[in-house]
Short mmCIF file of C-alpha atoms in Angstrom, two decimals:
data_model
loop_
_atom_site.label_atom_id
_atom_site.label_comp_id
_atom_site.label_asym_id
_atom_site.label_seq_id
_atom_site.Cartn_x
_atom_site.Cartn_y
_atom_site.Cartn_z
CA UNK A 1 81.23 2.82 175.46
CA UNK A 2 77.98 0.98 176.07
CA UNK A 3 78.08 -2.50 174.42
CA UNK A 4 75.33 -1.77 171.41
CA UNK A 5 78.01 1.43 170.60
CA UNK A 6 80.66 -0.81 171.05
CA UNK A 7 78.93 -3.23 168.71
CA UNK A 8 78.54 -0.91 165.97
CA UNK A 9 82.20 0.43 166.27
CA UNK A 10 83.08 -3.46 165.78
CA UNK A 11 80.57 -3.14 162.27
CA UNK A 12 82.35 0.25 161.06
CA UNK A 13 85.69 -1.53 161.80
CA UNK A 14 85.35 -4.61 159.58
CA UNK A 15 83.53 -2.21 156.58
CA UNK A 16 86.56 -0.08 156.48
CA UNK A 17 89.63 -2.85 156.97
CA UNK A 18 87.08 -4.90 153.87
CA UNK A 19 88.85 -1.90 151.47
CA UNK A 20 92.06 -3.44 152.35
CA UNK A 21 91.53 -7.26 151.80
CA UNK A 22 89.28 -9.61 151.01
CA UNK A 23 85.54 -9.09 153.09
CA UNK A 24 85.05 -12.88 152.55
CA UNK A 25 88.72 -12.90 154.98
CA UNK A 26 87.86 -10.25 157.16
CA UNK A 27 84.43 -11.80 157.81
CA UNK A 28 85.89 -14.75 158.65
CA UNK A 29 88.50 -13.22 161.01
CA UNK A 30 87.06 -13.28 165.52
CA UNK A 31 86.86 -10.23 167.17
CA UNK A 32 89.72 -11.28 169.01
CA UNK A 33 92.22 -12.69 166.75
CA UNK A 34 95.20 -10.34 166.00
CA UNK A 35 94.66 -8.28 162.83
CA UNK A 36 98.09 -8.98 161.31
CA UNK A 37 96.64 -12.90 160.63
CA UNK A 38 95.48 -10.98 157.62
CA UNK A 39 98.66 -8.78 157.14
CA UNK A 40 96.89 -5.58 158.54
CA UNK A 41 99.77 -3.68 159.56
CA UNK A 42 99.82 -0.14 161.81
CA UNK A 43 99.79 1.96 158.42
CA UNK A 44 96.55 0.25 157.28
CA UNK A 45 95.37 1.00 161.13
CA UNK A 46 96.20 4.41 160.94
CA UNK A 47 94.15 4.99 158.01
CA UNK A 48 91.31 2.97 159.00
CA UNK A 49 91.30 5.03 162.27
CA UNK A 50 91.70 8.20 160.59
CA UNK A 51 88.57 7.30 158.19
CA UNK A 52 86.55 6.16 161.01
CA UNK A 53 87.35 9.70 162.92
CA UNK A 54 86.09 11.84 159.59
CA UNK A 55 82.93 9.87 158.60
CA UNK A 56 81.84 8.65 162.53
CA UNK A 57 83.38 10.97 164.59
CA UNK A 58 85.01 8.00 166.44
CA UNK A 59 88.27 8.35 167.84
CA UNK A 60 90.61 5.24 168.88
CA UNK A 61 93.39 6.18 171.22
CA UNK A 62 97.01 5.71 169.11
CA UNK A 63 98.45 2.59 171.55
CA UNK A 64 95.38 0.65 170.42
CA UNK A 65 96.24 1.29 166.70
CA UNK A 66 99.50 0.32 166.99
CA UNK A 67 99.56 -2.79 169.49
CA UNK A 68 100.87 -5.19 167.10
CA UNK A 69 98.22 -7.36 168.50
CA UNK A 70 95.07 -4.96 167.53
CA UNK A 71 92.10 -7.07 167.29
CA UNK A 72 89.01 -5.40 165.94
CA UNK A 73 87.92 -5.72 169.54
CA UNK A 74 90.69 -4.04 170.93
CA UNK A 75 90.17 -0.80 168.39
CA UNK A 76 86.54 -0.86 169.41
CA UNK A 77 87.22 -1.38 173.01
CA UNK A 78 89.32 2.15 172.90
CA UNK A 79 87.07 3.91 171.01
CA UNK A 80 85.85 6.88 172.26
CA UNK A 81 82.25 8.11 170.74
CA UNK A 82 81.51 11.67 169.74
CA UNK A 83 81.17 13.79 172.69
CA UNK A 84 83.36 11.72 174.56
CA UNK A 85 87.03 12.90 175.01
CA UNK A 86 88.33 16.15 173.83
CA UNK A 87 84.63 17.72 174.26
CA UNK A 88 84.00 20.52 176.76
CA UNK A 89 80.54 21.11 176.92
CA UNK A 90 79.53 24.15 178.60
CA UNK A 91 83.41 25.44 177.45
CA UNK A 92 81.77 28.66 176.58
CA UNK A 93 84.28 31.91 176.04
CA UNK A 94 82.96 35.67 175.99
CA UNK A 95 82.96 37.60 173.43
CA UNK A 96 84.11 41.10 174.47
CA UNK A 97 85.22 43.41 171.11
CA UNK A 98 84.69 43.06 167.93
CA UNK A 99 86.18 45.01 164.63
CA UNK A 100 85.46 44.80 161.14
CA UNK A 101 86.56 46.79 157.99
CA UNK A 102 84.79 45.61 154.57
CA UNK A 103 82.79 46.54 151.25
CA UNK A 104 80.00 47.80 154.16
CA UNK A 105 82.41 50.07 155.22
CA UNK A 106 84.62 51.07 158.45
CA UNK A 107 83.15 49.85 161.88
CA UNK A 108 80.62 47.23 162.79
CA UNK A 109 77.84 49.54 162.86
CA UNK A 110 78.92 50.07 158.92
CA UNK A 111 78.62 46.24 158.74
CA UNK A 112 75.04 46.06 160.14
CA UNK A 113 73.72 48.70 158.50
CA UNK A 114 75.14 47.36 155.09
CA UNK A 115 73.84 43.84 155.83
CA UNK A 116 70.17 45.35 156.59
CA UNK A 117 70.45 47.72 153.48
CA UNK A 118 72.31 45.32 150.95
CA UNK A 119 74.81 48.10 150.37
CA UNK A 120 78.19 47.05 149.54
CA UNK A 121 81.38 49.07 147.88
CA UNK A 122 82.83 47.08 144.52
CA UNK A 123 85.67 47.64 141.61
CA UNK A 124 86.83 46.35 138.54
CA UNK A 125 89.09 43.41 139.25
CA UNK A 126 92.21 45.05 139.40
CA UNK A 127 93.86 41.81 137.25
CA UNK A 128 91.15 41.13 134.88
CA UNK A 129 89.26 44.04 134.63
CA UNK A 130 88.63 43.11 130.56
CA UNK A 131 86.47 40.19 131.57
CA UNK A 132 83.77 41.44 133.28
CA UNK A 133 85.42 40.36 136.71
CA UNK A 134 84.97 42.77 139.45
CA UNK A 135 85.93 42.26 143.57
CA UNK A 136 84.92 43.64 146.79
CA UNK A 137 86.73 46.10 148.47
CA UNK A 138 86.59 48.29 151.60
CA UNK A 139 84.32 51.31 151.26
CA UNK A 140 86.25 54.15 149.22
CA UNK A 141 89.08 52.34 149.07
CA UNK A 142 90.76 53.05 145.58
CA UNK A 143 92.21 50.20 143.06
CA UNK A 144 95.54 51.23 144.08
CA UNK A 145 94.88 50.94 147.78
CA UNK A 146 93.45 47.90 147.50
CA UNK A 147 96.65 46.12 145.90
CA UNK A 148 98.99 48.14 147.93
CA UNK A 149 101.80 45.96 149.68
CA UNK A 150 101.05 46.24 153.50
CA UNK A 151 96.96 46.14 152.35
CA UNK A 152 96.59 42.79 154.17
CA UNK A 153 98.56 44.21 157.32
CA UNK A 154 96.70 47.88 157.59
CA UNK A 155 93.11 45.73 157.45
CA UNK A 156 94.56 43.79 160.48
CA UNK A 157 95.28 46.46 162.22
CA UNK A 158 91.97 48.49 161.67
CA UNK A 159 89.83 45.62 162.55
CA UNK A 160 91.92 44.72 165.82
CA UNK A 161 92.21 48.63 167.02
CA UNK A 162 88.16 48.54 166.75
CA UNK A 163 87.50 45.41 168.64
CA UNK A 164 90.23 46.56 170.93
CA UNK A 165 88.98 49.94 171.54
CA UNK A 166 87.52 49.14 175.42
CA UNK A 167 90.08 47.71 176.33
CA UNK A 168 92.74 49.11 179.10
CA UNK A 169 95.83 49.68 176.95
CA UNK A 170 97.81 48.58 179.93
CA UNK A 171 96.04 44.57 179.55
CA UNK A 172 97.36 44.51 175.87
CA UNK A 173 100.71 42.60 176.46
CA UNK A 174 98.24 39.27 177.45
CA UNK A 175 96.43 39.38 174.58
CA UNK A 176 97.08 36.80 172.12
CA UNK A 177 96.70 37.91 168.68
CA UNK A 178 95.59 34.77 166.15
CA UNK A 179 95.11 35.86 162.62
CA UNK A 180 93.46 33.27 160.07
CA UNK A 181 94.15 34.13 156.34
CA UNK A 182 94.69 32.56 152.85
CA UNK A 183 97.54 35.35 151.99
CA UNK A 184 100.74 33.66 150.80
CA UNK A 185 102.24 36.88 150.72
CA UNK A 186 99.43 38.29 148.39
CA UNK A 187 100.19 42.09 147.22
CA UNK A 188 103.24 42.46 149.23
CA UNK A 189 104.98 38.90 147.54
CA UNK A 190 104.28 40.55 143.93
CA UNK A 191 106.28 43.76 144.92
CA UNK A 192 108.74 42.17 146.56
CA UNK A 193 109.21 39.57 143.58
CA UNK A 194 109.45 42.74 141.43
CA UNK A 195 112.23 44.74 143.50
CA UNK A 196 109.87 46.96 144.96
CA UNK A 197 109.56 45.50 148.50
CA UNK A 198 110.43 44.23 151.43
CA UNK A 199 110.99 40.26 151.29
CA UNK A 200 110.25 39.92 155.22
CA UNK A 201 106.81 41.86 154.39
CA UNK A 202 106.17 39.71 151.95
CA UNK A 203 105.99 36.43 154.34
CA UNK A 204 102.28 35.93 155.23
CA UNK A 205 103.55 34.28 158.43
CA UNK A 206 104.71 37.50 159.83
CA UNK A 207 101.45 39.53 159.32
CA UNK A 208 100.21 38.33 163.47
CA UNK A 209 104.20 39.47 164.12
CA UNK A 210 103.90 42.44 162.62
CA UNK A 211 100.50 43.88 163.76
CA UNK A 212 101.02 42.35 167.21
CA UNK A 213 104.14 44.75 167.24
CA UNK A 214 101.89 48.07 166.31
CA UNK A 215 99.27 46.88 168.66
CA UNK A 216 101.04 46.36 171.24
CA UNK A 217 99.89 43.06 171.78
CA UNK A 218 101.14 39.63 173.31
CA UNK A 219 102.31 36.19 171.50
CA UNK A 220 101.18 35.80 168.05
CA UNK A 221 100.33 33.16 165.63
CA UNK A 222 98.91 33.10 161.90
CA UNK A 223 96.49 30.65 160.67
CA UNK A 224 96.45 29.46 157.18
CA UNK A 225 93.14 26.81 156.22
CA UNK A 226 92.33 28.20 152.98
CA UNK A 227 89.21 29.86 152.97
CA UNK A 228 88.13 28.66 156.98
CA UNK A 229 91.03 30.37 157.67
CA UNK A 230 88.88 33.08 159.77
CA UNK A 231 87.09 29.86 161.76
CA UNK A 232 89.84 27.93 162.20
CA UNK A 233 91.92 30.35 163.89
CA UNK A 234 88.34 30.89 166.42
CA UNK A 235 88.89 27.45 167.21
CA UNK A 236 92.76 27.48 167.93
CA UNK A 237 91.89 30.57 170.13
CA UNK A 238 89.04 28.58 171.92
CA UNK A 239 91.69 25.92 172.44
CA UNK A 240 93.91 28.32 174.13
CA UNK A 241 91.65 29.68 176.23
CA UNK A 242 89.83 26.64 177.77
CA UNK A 243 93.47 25.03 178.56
CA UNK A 244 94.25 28.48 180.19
CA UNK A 245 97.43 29.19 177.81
CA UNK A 246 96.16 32.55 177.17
CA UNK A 247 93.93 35.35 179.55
CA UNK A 248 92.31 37.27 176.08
CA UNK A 249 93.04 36.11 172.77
CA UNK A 250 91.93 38.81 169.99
CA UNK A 251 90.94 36.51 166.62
CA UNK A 252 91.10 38.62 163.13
CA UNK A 253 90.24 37.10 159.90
CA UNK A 254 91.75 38.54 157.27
CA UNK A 255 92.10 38.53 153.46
CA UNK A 256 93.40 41.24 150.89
CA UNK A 257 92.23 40.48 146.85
CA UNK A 258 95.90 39.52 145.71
CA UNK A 259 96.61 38.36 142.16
CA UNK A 260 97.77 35.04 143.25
CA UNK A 261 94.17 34.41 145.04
CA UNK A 262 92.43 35.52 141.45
CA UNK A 263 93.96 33.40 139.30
CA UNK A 264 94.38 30.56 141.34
CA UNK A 265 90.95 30.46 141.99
CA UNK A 266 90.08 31.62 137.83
CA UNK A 267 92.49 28.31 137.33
CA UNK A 268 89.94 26.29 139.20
CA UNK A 269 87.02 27.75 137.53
CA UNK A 270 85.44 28.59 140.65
CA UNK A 271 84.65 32.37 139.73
CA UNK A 272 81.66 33.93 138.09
CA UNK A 273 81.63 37.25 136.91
CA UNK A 274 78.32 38.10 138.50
CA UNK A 275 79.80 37.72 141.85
CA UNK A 276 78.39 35.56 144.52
CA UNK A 277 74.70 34.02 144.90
CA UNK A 278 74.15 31.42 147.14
CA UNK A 279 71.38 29.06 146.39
CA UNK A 280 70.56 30.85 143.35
CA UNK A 281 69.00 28.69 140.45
CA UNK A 282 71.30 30.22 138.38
CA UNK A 283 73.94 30.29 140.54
CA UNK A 284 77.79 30.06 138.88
CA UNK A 285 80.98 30.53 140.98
CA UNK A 286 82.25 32.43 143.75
CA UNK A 287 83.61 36.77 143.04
CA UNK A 288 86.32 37.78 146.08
CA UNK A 289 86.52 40.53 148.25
CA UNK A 290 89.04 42.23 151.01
CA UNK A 291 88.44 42.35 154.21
CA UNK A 292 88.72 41.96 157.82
CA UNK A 293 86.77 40.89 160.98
CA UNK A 294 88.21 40.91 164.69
CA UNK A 295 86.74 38.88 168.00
CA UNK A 296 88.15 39.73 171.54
CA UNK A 297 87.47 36.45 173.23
CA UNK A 298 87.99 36.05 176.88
CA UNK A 299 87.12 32.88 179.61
CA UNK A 300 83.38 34.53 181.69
CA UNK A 301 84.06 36.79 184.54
CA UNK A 302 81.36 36.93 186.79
CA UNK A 303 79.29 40.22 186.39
CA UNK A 304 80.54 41.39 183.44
CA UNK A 305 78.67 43.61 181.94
CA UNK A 306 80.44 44.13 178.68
CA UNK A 307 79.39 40.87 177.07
CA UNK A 308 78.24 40.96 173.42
CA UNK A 309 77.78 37.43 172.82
CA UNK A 310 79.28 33.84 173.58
CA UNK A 311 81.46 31.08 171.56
CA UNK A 312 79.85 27.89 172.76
CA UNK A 313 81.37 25.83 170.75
CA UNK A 314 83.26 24.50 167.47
CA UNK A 315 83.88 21.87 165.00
CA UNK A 316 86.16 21.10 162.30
CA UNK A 317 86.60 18.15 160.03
CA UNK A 318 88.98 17.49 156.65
CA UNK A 319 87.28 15.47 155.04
CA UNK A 320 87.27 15.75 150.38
CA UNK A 321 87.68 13.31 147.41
CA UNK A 322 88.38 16.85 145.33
CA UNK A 323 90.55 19.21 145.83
CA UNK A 324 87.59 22.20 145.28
CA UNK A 325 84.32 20.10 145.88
CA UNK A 326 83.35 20.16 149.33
CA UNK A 327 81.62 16.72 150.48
CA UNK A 328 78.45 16.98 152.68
CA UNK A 329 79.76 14.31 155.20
CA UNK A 330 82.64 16.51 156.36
CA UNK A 331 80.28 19.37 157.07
CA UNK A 332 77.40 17.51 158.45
CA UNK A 333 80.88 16.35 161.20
CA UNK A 334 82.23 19.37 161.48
CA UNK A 335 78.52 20.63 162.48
CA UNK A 336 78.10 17.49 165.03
CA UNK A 337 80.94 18.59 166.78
CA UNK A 338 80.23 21.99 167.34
CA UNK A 339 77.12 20.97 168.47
CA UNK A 340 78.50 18.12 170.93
CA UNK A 341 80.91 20.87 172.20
CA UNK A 342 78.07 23.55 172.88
CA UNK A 343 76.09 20.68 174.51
CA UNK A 344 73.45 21.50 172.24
CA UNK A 345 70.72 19.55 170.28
CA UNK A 346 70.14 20.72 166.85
CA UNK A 347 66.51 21.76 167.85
CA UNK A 348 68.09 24.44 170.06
CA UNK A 349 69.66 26.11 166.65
CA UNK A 350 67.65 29.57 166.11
CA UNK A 351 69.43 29.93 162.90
CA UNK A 352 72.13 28.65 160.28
CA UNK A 353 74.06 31.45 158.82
CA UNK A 354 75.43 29.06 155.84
CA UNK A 355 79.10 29.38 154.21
CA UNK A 356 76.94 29.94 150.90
CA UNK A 357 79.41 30.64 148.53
CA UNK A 358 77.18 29.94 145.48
CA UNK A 359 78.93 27.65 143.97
CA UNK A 360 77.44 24.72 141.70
CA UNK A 361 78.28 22.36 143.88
CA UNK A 362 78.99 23.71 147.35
CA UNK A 363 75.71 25.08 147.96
CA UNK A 364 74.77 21.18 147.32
CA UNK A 365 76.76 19.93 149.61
CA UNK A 366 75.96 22.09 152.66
CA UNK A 367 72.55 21.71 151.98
CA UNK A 368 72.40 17.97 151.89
CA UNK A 369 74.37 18.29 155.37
CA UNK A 370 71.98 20.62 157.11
CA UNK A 371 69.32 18.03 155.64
CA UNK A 372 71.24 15.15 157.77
CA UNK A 373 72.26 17.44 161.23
CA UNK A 374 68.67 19.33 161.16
CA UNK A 375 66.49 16.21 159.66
CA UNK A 376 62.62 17.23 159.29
CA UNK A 377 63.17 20.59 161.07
CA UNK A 378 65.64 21.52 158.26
CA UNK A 379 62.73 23.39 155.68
CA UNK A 380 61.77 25.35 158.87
CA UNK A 381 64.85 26.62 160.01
CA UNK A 382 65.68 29.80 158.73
CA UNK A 383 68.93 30.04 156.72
CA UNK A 384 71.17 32.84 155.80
CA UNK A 385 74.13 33.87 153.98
CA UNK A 386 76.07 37.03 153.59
CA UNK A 387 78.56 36.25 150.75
CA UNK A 388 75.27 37.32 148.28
CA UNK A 389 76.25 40.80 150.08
CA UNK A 390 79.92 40.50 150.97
CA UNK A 391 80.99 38.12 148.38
CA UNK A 392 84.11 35.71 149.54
CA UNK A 393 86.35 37.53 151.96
CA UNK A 394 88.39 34.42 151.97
CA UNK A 395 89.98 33.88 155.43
CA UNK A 396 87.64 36.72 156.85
CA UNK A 397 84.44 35.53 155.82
CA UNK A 398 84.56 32.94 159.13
CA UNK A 399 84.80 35.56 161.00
CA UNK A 400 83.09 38.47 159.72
CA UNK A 401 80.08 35.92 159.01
CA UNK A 402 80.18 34.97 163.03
CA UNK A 403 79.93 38.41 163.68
CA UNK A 404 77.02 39.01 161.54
CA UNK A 405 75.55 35.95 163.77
CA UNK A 406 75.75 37.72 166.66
CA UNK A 407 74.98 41.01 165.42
CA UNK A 408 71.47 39.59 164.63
CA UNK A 409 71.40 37.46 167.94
CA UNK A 410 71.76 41.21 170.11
CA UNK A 411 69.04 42.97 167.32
CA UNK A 412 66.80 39.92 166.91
CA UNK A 413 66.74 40.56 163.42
CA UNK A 414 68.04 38.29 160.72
CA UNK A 415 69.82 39.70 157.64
CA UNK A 416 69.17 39.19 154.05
CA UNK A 417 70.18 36.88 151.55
CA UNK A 418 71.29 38.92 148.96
CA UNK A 419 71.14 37.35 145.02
CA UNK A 420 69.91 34.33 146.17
CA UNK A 421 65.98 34.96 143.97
CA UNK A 422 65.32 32.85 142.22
CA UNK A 423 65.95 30.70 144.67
CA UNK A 424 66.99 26.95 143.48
CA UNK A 425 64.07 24.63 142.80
CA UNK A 426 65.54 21.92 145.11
CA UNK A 427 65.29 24.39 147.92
CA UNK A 428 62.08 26.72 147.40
CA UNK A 429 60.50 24.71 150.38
CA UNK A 430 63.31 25.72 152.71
CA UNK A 431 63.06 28.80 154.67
CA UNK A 432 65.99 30.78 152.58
CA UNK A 433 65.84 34.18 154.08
CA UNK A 434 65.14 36.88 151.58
CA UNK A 435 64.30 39.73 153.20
CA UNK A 436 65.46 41.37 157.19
CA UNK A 437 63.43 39.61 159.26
CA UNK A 438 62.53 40.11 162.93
CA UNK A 439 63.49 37.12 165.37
CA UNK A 440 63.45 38.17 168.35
CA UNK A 441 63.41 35.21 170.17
CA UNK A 442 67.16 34.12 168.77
CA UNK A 443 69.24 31.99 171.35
CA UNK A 444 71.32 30.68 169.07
CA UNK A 445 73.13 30.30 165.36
CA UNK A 446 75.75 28.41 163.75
CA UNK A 447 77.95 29.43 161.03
CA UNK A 448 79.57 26.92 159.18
CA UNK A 449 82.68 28.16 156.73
CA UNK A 450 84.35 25.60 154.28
CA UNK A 451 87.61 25.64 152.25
CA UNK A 452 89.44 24.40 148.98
CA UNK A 453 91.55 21.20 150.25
CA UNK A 454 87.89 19.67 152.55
CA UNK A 455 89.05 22.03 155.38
CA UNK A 456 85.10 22.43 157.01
CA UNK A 457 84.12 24.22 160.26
CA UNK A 458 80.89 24.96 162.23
CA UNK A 459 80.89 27.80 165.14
CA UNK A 460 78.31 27.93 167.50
CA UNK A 461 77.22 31.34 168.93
CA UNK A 462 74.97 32.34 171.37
CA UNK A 463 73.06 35.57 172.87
CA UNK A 464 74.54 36.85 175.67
#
């Protein structure tokens, strides 16, 4: 680092290690003397370093941290600033197939045509019907299919056989399959729990087994980051890819509405029974839906032809003092990074399609962080969110949300916000998008997803 970084890596240092004893001691203490003078031993480091990481986006290399003669001039001297090590700008992956089965129906031309026309299927909440509840399911789909024990698996598989449709069957085997979902066994735990199942089934860790079996498809892993699941598992696929530990990987997020989810979620009192409505004045909770959203992802191949868009990059951050209240410095990181990673400034951003849950205070929080990435430009740029349409599909919503991004990258056409008039006083000045809107000069969106636990990604996509 260049001595003023290094300088204020030395200032962040002493702030943090100030929690731990007294500042008038830690002021008092040289850049060079060893740390333990004070007592500071390598679990105090640790922490310090992992604090430093989430709110700076500074990493220090582990020897440094635990030298038992760490100086807050050694830390500093190993620390690596953001878009230093572990970023690969320009690490941009193809985007190939794509699959999605939801409330808009079967097909991604059922999803774009929903999003444009604000249609969406919905039924009574199959476990709480009485209060008002109701959830988003796939389009016809019948209460009874919707709880069914393999739901979670058969929306996997319909998503995936879509975005795998131009494929050569004969390439399968080196596809890696990477599902993200929040299912802990969902439907197929309650009827195996009951007698009526199969316990293996039942595992939510088997679902990537399982459909990689049917598909005919390579390894397979399952991602579980609460509701980021979807994003997350984007990013362990780009990982995979740009080390070369996989030729295609095919990401699904996926999510079925299982009675676990509801009244987990009813037990944090993050529901409202009239469904989701991001930035909203009235706004009061989150209403769930099933579904599932598949990405083909491959490294470029010169002249291809069957591009439909690009991951250029990704960042993730876990960063809460609340189990259910997201905090706006983990997503103002996690949107640095994917930024840093696509090489991108945030005046290159065409669009934000927000995680927009409509929550109380979620919609806060990713508002006040688009406020600190964006600065000034942040009441210009226009900002999106599906879930008013969609509602939460859980671990699909990070996917089926980036797909919606570069739906309306190829149509240069942005999609509605659906429930989201009247719009929040706080925010009337921003440009919330309301109504389809033509912009056809798009290069590029981010889509940032969040989950319970500070779990907070941002995705950068890009026109291809």
């Amino acid at each position: 680092m260049a001595e003023p970084g290094r300088q204020e890596v030395v200032r962040r240092v002493r702030e943090l290690l100030a929690r731990y004893r007294d500042p008038a001691q830690v002021d008092g203490l040289g850049d060079d003397e060893p740390l333990a003078v004070l007592g500071i031993d390598s679990v105090t480091l640790i922490t310090v370093a992992a604090e430093l990481h989430q709110r700076w986006d500074v990493t220090i290399a582990d020897d440094a941290v635990l030298d038992p003669a760490a100086s807050v001039a050694s830390l500093a001297a190993a620390a690596v600033a953001p878009g230093g090590a572990g970023y690969r700008p320009g690490g941009r992956l193809d985007v190939v197939g794509m699959g999605v089965v939801a409330p808009t129906g079967l097909g991604v031309p059922a999803l774009w045509d929903g999003l444009l026309a604000e249609r969406a299927h919905r039924l009574p909440m199959p476990y709480d019907a009485a209060r008002g509840h109701r959830a988003g399911a796939v389009a016809g789909a019948s209460a009874a299919e919707v709880v069914a024990p393999d739901r979670l698996l058969d929306l996997v598989c319909l998503a995936a056989g879509e975005a795998l449709g131009g494929l050569d069957p004969g390439r399968r085997a080196g596809v890696t399959l990477v599902v993200g979902t929040t299912d802990t066994g969902g439907n197929a735990l309650g009827h195996a729990l009951a007698g009526a199942g199969d316990d293996q089934s039942a595992l939510a860790g088997w679902v990537a087994e399982r459909a990689a079996e049917k598909l005919g498809l390579g390894a397979a892993v399952t991602v579980g980051s609460a509701s980021a699941s979807g994003a997350v598992a984007l990013g362990y696929a780009r990982d995979l890819l740009l080390a070369g530990d996989a030729e295609e990987a095919l990401v699904v997020g996926a999510d079925t509405v299982s009675k676990s989810a509801f009244h987990g979620l009813a037990a944090l009192r993050t529901l409202g029974v009239d469904g989701c409505q991001p930035f909203h004045e009235a706004r009061r909770g989150i209403a769930l839906s099933e579904a599932a959203a598949a990405c083909l992802l491959r490294r470029p191949v010169p002249g291809d032809d069957a591009v439909l868009g690009r991951l250029a990059g990704y960042g993730a951050s876990s960063f809460t003092t609340h189990m259910a209240a997201p905090e706006s410095a983990g997503i103002e990181l996690a949107l640095r990074r994917a930024l840093a990673a696509a090489a991108l400034a945030p005046g290159d951003v065409s669009f934000v399609n927000a995680h927009g849950p409509g929550t109380k205070l979620g919609d806060v929080a990713e508002m006040r962080a688009l406020a600190d990435v964006f600065g000034d430009r942040v009441r210009t740029l226009p900002i999106n969110s599906v879930k008013g349409l969609l509602w939460h599909c859980q671990g699909a919503a990070g996917v089926i949300e980036s797909l919606a991004c570069l739906l309306s990258l190829r149509h240069g056409t942005l999609t509605p916000t659906t429930a989201a008039e009247p719009v929040d006083p706080q925010w009337r000045e921003f440009d919330i998008v309301t109504k389809p809107r033509e912009l056809a000069d798009a290069r590029s969106a981010v889509s940032v997803s969040c989950g319970l636990g500070g779990v907070n990604t941002a995705v950068v996509w890009e026109r291809a």
